[in-house]
Structure formats: C-alpha cells, structure tokens
Coordinates of C-alpha atoms and ligand atoms in Angstrom, one line a residue:
X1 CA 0.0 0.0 0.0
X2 CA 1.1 3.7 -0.5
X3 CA 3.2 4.2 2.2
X4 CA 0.5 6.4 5.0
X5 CA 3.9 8.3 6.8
X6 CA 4.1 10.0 3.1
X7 CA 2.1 12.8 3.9
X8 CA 3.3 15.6 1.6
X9 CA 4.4 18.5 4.1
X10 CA 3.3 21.4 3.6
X11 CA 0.1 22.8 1.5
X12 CA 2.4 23.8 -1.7
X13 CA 3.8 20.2 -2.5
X14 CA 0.2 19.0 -3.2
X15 CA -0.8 22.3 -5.2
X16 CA 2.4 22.2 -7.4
X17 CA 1.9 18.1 -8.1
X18 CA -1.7 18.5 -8.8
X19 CA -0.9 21.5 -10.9
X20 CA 2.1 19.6 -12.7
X21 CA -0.1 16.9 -13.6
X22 CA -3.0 19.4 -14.6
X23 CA -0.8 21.9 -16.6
X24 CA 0.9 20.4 -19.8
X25 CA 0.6 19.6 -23.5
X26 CA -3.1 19.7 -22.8
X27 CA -3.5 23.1 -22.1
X28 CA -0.5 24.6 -24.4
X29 CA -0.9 22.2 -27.6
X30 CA -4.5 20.6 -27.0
X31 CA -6.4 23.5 -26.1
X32 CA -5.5 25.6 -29.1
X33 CA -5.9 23.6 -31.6
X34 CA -9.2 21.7 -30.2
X35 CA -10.4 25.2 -30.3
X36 CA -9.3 26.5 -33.6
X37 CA -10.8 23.0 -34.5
X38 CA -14.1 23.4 -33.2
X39 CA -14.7 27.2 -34.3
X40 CA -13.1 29.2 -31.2
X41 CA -15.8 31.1 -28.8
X42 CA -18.4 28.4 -29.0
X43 CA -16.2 25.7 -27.7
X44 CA -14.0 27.7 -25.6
X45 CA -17.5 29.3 -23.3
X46 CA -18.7 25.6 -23.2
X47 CA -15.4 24.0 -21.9
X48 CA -15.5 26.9 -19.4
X49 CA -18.6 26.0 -18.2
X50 CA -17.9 22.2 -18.2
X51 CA -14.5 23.1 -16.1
X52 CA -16.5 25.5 -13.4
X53 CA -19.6 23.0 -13.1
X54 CA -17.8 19.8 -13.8
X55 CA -14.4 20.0 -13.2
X56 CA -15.0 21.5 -10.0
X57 CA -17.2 19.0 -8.3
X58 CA -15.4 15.9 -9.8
X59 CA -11.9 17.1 -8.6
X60 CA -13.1 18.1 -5.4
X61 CA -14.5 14.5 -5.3
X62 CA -11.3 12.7 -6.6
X63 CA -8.9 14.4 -4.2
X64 CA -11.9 13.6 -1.0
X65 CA -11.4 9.6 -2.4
X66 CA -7.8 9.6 -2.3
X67 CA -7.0 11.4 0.7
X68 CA -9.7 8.9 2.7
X69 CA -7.9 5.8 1.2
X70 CA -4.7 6.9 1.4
X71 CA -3.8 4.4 -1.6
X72 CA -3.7 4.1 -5.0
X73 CA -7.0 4.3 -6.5
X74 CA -8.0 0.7 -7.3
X75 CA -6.9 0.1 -3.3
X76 CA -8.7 3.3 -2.2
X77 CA -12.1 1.8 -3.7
X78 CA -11.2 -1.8 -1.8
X79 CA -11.1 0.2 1.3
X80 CA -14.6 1.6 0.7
X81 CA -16.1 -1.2 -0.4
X82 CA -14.7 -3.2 3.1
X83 CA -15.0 0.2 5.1
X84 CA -18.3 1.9 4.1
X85 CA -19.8 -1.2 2.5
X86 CA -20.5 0.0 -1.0
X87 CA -20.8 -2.4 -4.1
X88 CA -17.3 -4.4 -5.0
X89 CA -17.9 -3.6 -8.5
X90 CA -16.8 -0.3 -7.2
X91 CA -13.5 -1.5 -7.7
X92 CA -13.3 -1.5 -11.4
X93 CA -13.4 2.2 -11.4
X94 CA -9.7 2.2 -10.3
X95 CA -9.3 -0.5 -13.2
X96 CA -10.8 1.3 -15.6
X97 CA -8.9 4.8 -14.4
X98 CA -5.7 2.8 -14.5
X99 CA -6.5 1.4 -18.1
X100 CA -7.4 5.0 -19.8
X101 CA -4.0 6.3 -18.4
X102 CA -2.3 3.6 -20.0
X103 CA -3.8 4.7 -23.4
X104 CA -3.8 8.3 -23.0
X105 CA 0.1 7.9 -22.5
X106 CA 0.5 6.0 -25.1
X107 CA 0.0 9.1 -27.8
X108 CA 1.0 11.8 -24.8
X109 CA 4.3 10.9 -25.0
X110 CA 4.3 10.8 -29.1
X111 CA 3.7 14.8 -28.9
X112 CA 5.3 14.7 -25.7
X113 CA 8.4 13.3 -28.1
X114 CA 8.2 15.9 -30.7
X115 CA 8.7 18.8 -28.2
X116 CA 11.8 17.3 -27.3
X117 CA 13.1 17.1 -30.6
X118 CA 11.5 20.7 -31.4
X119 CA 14.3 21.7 -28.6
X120 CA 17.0 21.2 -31.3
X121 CA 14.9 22.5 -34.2
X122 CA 14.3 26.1 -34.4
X123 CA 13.9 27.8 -37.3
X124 CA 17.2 28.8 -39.4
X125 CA 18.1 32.7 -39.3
X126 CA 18.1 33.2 -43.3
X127 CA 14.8 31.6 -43.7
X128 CA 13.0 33.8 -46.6
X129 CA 9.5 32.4 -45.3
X130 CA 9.0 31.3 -41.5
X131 CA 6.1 29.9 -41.8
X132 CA 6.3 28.6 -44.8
X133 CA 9.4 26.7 -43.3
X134 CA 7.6 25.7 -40.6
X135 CA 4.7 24.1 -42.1
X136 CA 7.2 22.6 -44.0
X137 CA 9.4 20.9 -41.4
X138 CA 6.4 19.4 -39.5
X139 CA 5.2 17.4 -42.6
X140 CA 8.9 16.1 -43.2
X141 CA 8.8 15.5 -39.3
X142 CA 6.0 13.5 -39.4
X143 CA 6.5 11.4 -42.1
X144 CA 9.9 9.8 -40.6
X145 CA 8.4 7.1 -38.2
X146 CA 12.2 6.3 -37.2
X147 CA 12.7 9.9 -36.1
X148 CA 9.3 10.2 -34.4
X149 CA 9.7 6.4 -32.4
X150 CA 13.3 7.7 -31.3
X151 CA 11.6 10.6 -29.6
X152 CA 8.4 8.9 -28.3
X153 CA 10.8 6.2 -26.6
X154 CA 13.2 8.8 -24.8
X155 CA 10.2 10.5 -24.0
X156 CA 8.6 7.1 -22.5
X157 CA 12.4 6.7 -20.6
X158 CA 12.4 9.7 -18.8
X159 CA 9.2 9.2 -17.9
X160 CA 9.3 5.4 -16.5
X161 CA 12.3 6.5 -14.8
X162 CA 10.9 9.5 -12.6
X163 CA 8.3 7.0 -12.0
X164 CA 10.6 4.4 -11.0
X165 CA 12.1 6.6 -8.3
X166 CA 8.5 7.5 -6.9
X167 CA 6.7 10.4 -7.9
X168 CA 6.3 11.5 -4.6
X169 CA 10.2 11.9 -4.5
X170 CA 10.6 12.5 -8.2
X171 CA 8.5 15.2 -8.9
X172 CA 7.9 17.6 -6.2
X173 CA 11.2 19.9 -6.9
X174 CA 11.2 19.9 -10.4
X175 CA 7.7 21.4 -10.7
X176 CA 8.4 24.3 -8.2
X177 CA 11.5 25.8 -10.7
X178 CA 9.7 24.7 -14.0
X179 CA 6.2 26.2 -12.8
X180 CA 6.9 29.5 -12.6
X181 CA 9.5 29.6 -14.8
X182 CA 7.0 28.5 -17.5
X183 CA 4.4 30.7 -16.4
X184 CA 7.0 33.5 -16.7
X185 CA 7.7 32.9 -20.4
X186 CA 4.5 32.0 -21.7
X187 CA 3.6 35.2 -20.4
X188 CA 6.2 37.1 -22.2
X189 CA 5.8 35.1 -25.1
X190 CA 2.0 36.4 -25.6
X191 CA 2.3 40.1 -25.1
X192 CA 4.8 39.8 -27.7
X193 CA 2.4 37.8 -30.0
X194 CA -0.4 40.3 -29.1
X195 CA 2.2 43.0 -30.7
X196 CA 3.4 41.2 -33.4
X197 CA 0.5 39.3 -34.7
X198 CA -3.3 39.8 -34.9
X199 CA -4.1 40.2 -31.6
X200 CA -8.1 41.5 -32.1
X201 CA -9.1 38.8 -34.7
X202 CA -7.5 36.1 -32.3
X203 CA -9.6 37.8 -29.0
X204 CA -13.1 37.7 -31.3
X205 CA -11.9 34.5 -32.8
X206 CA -10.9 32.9 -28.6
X207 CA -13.7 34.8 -27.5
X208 CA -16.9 35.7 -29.2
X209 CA -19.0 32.6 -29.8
X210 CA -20.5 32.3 -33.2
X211 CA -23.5 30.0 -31.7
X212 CA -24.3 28.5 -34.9
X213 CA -21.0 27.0 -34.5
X214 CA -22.2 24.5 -31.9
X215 CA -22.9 21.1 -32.8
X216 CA -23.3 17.9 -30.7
X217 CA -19.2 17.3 -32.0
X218 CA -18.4 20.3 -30.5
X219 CA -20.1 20.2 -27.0
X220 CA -18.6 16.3 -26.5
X221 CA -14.8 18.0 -27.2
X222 CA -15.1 20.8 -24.9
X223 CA -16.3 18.8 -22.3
X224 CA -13.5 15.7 -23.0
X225 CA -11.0 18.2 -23.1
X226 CA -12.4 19.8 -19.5
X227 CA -11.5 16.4 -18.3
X228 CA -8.4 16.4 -19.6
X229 CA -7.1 19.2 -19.2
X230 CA -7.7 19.2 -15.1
X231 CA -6.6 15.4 -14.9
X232 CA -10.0 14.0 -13.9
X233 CA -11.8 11.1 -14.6
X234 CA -8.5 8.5 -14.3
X235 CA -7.4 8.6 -11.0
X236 CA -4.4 10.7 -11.5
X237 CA -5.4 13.4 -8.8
X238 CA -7.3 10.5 -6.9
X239 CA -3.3 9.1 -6.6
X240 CA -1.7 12.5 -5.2
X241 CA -5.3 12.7 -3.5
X242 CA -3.3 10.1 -1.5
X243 CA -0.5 11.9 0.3
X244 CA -2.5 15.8 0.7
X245 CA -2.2 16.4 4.4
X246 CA -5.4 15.9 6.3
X247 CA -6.3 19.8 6.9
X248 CA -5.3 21.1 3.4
X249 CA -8.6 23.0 2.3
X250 CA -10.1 21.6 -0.4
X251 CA -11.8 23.9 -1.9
X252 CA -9.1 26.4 -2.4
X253 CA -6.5 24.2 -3.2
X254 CA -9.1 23.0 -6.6
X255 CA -10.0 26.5 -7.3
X256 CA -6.3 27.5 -7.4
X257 CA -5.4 24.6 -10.0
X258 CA -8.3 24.9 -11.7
X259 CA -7.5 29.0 -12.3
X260 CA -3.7 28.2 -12.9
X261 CA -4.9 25.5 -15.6
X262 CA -7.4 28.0 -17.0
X263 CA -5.0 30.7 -17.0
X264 CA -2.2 29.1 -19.2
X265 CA -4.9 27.6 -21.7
X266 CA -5.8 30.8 -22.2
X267 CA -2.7 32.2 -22.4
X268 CA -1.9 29.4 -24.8
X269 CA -4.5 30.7 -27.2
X270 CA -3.5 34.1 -26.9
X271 CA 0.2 33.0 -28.1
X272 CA -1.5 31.1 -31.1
X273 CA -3.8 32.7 -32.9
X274 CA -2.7 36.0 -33.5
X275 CA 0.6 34.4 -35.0
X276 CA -2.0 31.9 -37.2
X277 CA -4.0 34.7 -38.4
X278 CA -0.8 37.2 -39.2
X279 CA 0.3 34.4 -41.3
X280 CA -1.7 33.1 -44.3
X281 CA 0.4 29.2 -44.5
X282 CA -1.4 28.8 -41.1
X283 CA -4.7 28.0 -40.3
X284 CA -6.6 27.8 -36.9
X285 CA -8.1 24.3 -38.3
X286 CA -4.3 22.4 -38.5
X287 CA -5.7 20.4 -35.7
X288 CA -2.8 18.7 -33.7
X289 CA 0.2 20.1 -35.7
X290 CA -1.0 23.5 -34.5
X291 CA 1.4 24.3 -31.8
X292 CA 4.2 22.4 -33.8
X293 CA 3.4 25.0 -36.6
X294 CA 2.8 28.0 -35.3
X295 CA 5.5 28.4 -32.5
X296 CA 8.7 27.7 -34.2
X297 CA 7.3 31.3 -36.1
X298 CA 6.8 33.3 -32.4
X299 CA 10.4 32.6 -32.1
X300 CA 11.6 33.4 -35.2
X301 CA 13.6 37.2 -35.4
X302 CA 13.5 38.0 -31.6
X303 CA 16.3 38.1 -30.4
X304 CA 18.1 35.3 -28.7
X305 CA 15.5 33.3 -30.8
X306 CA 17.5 30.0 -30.8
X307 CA 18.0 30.2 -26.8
X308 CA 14.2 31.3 -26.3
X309 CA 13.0 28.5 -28.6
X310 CA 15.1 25.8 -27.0
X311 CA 14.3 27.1 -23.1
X312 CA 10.9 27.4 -24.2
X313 CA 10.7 23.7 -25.9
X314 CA 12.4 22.6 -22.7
X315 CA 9.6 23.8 -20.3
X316 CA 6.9 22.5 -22.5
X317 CA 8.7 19.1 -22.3
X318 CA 9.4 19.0 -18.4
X319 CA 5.5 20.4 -18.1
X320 CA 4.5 17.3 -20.2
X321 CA 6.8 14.8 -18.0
X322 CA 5.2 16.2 -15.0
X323 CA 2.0 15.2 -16.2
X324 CA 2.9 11.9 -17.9
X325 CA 4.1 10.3 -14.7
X326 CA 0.3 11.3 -13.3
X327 CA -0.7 9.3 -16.1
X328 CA 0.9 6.0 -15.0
X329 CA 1.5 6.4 -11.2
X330 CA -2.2 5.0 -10.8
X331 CA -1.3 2.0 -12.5
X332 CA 2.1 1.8 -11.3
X333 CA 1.2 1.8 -7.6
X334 CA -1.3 -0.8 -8.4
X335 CA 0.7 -3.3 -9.7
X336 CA 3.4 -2.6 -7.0
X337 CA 0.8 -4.0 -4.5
X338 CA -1.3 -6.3 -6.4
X339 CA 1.8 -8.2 -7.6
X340 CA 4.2 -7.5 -4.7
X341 CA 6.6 -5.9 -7.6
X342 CA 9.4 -3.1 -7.0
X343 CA 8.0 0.2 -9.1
X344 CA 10.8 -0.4 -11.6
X345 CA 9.4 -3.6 -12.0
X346 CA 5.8 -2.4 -12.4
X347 CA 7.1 0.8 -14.5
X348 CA 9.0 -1.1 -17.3
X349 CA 6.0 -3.6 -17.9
X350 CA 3.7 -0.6 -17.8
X351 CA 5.7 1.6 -20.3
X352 CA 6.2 -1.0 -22.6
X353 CA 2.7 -1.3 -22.9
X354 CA 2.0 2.7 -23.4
X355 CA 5.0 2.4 -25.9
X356 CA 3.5 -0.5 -28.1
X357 CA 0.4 1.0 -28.0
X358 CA 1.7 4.6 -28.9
X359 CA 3.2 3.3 -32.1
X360 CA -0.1 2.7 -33.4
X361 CA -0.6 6.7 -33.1
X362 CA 2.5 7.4 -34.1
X363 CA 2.6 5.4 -37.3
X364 CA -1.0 6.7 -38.3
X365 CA 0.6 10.3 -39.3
X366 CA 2.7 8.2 -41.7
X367 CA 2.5 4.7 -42.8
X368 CA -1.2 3.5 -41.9
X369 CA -2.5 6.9 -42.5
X370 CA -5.3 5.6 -44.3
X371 CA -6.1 2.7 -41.4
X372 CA -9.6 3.7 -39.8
X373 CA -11.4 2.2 -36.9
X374 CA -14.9 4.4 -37.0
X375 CA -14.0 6.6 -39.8
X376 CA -10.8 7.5 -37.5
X377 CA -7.6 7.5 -37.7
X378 CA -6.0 5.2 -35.6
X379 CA -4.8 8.2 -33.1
X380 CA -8.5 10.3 -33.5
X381 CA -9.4 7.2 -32.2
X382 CA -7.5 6.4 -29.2
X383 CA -8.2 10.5 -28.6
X384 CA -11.9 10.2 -29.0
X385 CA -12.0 6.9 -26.9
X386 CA -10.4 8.6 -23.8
X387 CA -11.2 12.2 -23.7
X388 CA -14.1 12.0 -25.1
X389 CA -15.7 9.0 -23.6
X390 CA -13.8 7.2 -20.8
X391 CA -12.5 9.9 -19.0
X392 CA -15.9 11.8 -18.5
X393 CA -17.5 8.4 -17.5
X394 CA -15.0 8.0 -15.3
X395 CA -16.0 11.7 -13.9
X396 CA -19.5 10.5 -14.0
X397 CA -19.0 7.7 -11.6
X398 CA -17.1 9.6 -9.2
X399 CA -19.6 12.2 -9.4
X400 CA -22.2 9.4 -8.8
X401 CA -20.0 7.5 -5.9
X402 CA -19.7 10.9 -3.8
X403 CA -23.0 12.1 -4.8
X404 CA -25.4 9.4 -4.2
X405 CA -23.9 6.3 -2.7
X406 CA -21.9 7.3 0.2
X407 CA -23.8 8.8 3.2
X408 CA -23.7 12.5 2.9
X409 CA -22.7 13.3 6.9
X410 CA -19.7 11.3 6.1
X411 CA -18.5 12.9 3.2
X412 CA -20.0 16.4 4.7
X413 CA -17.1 16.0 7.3
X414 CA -14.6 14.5 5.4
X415 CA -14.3 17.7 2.9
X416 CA -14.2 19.7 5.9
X417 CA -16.9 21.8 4.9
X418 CA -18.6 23.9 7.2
X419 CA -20.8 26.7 5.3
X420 CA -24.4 25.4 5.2
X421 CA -25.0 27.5 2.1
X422 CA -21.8 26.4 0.3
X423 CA -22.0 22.8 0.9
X424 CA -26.0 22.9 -0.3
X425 CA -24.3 24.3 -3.5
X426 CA -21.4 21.8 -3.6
X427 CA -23.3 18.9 -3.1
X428 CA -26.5 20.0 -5.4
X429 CA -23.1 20.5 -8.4
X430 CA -21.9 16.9 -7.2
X431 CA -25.4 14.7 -7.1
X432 CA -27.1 16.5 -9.8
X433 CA -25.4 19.1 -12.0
X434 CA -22.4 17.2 -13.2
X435 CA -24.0 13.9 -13.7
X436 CA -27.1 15.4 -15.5
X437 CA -24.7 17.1 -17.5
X438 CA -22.3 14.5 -18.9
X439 CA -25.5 12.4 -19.3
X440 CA -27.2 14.6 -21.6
X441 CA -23.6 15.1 -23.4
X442 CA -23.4 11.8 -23.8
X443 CA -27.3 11.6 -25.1
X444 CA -27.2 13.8 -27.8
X445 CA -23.6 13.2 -29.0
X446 CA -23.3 9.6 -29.2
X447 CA -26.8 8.8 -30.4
Ligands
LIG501 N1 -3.9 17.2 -17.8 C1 -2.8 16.8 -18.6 C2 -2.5 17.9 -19.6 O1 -3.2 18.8 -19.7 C3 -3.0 15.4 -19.2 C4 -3.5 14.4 -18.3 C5 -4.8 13.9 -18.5 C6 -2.8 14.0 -17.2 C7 -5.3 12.9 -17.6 C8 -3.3 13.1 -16.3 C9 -4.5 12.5 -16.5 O2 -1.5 17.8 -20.3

C-alpha cells in the first residue's frame, strides 16, 4: 500500500503536483488547436462552463477519495467497499482509471516526443518564409516514423524513470522551478504575439461565440478536453489525493489549480492565434500540428531566438513529463501492491505497454495513414475513446459514488466543509449538476 507516513508537508507540494499533472501539453498544444478546430468562442464558453460546473465537483470528489484511502486508486475503492460497505464492482473504477492512463500515454508521449526534438529545431536565421518553413518541417517530421519512435521512446524513458524513483520523491522539486519559470515565459511570449501578430481577430476568434458554430461534435470535445485538461476522470489526482495532508482546504487548493490551468490555456490561445491569423500558411483548423506549426514562427527574429526556442521547448517538455508520470503512477502503484513488484518492475511492464500501443498513433501520421477504426484514424481514435468517452465516465461515476452512494454526513465531514450555504451548493453540483450534464452530453452526441 502507498506508504501512510508520506504525507506531503506542507500545502504547496500538493498544489504544485496537482498542478504539474494538470498543466501540460493539454493546455498549451491541445487547447488551441481543439479550439481553432471546433470554431473558437463556441467551444471555448462551453469548456468553461464544463470546467467550473464539472471539473470542479469531480476534482473536489477525486482528491476527498484519495485522501480517505490513502492508496492508489484501485486500493482506495477496496477500502470503501470493506470500510463503508459500497458495491465491490466499485472496484473496477480504479481499473478502468488505470487502463485510460495507459492509453492516453500511449500518444501523450508521441507529442510529448516531438517537443523534445523541437528543442533542437528552431527555425534557421536566413529563412525567406518562416512559416512557410515551418509548415514545411512538420510534414517532413512526421513522415519519418524512425525519427518520431526515437523521440516517443526517450520521452517514455524519462518518464518510467521518474516514476521508478516515486513520484512522490521524483517530482515535487522539479515542478516548483519549472512552474513558474513557464508561467514567466509564456507570459512574455503572448504580449509579444499580441504585438506582433493579430491580436483582435484572435480575442473575437478565442472569444466571441458564433452559436451557430455548436454542434453535438463540438459540446462532446469541450467537455473531454475539461477532463483532460484538469486530470479528472482516471485517478491521477485521486493518486496524489493520497498523500495531501489531512487539513489542506479543499476547496481552495481545486479553485487555485483549476484557475492556474485555466490561466495558461488561455494564455496558450492568446500565443497562437494571432501568430495563425498574421500568417496566411497557417490555419486555426491544423488540428494537432498547431502548436508544432505556429510556435517555431513566435520565435523566429526575436532576439536570442534559438535560446528562447530551446528554453521554451524545454519547459513544455518538463510540463508534459510532469503530467505523464500522473498518467501512469495509478497503475504503477497498483501493480506494486497487487503483484508485490518493485515500481521499476511495475514501471517497465507498464511503459512498454504505453509504448506498443503509442506506435499505433504514431505510425497513423505516416504509414497507416489511411487505417480507420470508426472513420478514425488510428490516433483520432484512441483520442476520442479517452477524452471523449472514458474519461468523463470515469468523472461521471465519481460524481455518482460521492454524490449518491456514500452517506452524505460522512462525506459532509470528510471535505471539511462547514458553510451550510456552500456545501448545499457543492453537493447540489456533485449529485445533480455534473452527472445530468455529462448524461445529456453523452445523449445527444453519441446517439
Ligand atoms: N492534464 C494533462 C495535460 O493537460 C494530461 C492528463 C490527462 C494527465 C489525464 C493526467 C490525466 O497535459
């Protein structure tokens, strides 16, 4: 079992891990393109609301089931199940949790990979046409599966290995230089986008909803890449739920993740899309290659540009690894007592899995481009399949599990929370709001 005398000291080592595993590729190369994908305003006000009435609740709930088990997730339901008596099939949720990390890993660390390389790959000095260039080098990228399996396996490396040596340990320094230090640049980096590029058609593109933009595909990706984007639905902050020490108040510790999440999202966009729109070679509907694209071009002529780039690459990198090893810790600390295996152990058998699996994405940019499962591509797939489905699932059962099946006094005094009015408000977002709401998702986009 996770070991109980690992409380994390202090209120900040639980903040920065939670917000290590929330912040990364999700919210500075998912988010923009999901959005330029799905017509901007529309889908970023719904994925808003899903975060505030969703995400809120459900990570509220995850970190209440951790912190009570004290385990890894698929031992933190066992204890419920002997403890408060709930159904054992109760049990599978740590499974399942355990099995979408796996596969969201297993294309993570693809794009995880190509950061790395972009580390080395700015764009030249003399080039006549940045973007041009840019667009260029991606596509030559992407069709060399060598090149592309020699990052996604160092990628996968660094990863198992910070695993192997416990998160807890691992992690916990790291994210307190590379947070702010990130924060710092991407900052810089998009007041001088706003001055550089089209900084009012990116605002009304990020932020004026064209409602006739909304269709049931649209509402189902917001709301996936809510889930993602905080970590929920999987276990991850169910795992560091584990070691948050007992009086850490809940609900400011979620609304200051949930804000720094938000806040470099955002901030993500606002790098983006006035660069897209200054430059004709890219457009806001590139989908994944987005961020590959359009960055390269922010660092292009500033000066310094090949130091910025590679720091900046860096950053992105460490912010991905510090959400990666969320990805498999559940699984990892579940095999490590299940099977009586060291972490390495566990780690290695668990990698090789995400790594197998990954090459499936990986290769569909390339050689079975044309492979489809569901009119997918073999990545859209495994992206669909997790974000869009088993993650908010996931959500919807812990939503369910806190809302309806444990007794309410219990989990009333567990959160700590003492204002009548507030926890009327948290529980009526917990038992009705959030389920209702992935529900009716669900409804009307899958049928
Ligand atoms: N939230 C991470 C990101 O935005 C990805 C992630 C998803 C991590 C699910 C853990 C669990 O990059």
């Amino acid at each position: 079992m996770a070991n109980n005398s690992k409380i994390w000291k202090g209120n900040w080592t639980f903040i920065l891990a939670a917000a290590g595993s929330a912040v990364g590729l999700g919210n500075i190369w998912k988010f923009p393109y999901m959005a330029g994908e799905n017509g901007g305003g529309a889908f970023v006000i719904i994925y808003l609301a899903c975060i505030v009435l969703i995400g809120f609740p459900v990570m509220m709930s995850e970190i209440f089931l951790g912190k009570y088990g004290r385990s890894s997730p698929v031992y933190t339901m066992k204890k419920f199940v002997s403890l408060k008596g709930i159904s054992s099939y109760w049990v599978l949720l740590g499974w399942f949790g355990g099995l979408a990390g796996l596969m969201i890993l297993s294309y993570y660390s693809v794009f995880a990979g190509i950061s790395l390389a972009y580390i080395f790959s700015p764009i030249p000095a003399d080039s006549m046409n940045p973007s041009q260039y840019s667009v260029d080098f991606f596509a030559q990228f992407q069709s060399s599966p060598m090149r592309m399996i020699f990052w996604h396996s160092l990628f996968l490396i660094l990863t198992c290995i910070i695993v192997a040596r416990g998160v807890v340990d691992g992690i916990g320094a790291t994210i307190k230089v590379i947070m702010p230090t990130l924060f710092f640049l991407i900052i810089l980096l998009s007041i001088y986008s706003s001055f550089t590029g089209e900084i009012e058609k990116a605002i009304s593109f990020l932020f004026m909803p064209d409602f006739s933009k909304i269709s049931s595909s649209v509402i189902i990706s917001a709301m996936g890449q809510a889930f993602f984007t905080l970590s929920l639905g999987m276990g991850a902050i169910m795992a560091y739920g584990a070691y948050i020490p007992e009086e850490q108040n809940l609900t400011k510790t979620v609304s200051l993740i949930i804000f720094l999440d938000t806040f470099v999202a955002i901030i993500a966009g606002i790098i983006i899309f006035p660069i897209v729109f200054a430059n004709p070679e890219l457009t806001p509907t590139a989908g994944p290659s987005l961020f590959f694209e359009t960055l390269p071009v922010a660092f292009y002529g500033i000066p310094f540009s090949f130091f910025a780039s590679a720091l900046f690459f860096i950053l992105v990198s460490l912010a991905a690894l510090s959400s990666s090893v969320s990805l498999i810790e559940p699984g990892t600390a579940w095999m490590e007592d299940r099977f009586k295996i060291s972490r390495t152990y566990a780690v290695i058998i668990l990698g090789s899995t995400a790594w197998l699996l990954g090459l499936g994405s990986l290769l569909s940019f390339n050689i079975i481009a044309d492979f489809q499962i569901f009119s997918m591509s073999f990545l859209d797939f495994m992206d669909f399949l997790t974000n869009s489905i088993m993650l908010p699932l996931g959500g919807l059962f812990i939503a369910l599990l806190v809302g309806w099946i444990l007794e309410e006094n219990f989990v009333k005094q567990e959160m700590k929370i003492k204002n009548e009015i507030y926890w009327k408000i948290w529980i009526y977002l917990t038992r009705y709001i959030a389920p209702i709401l992935i529900g009716l998702v669900f409804i009307f986009a899958l049928f």
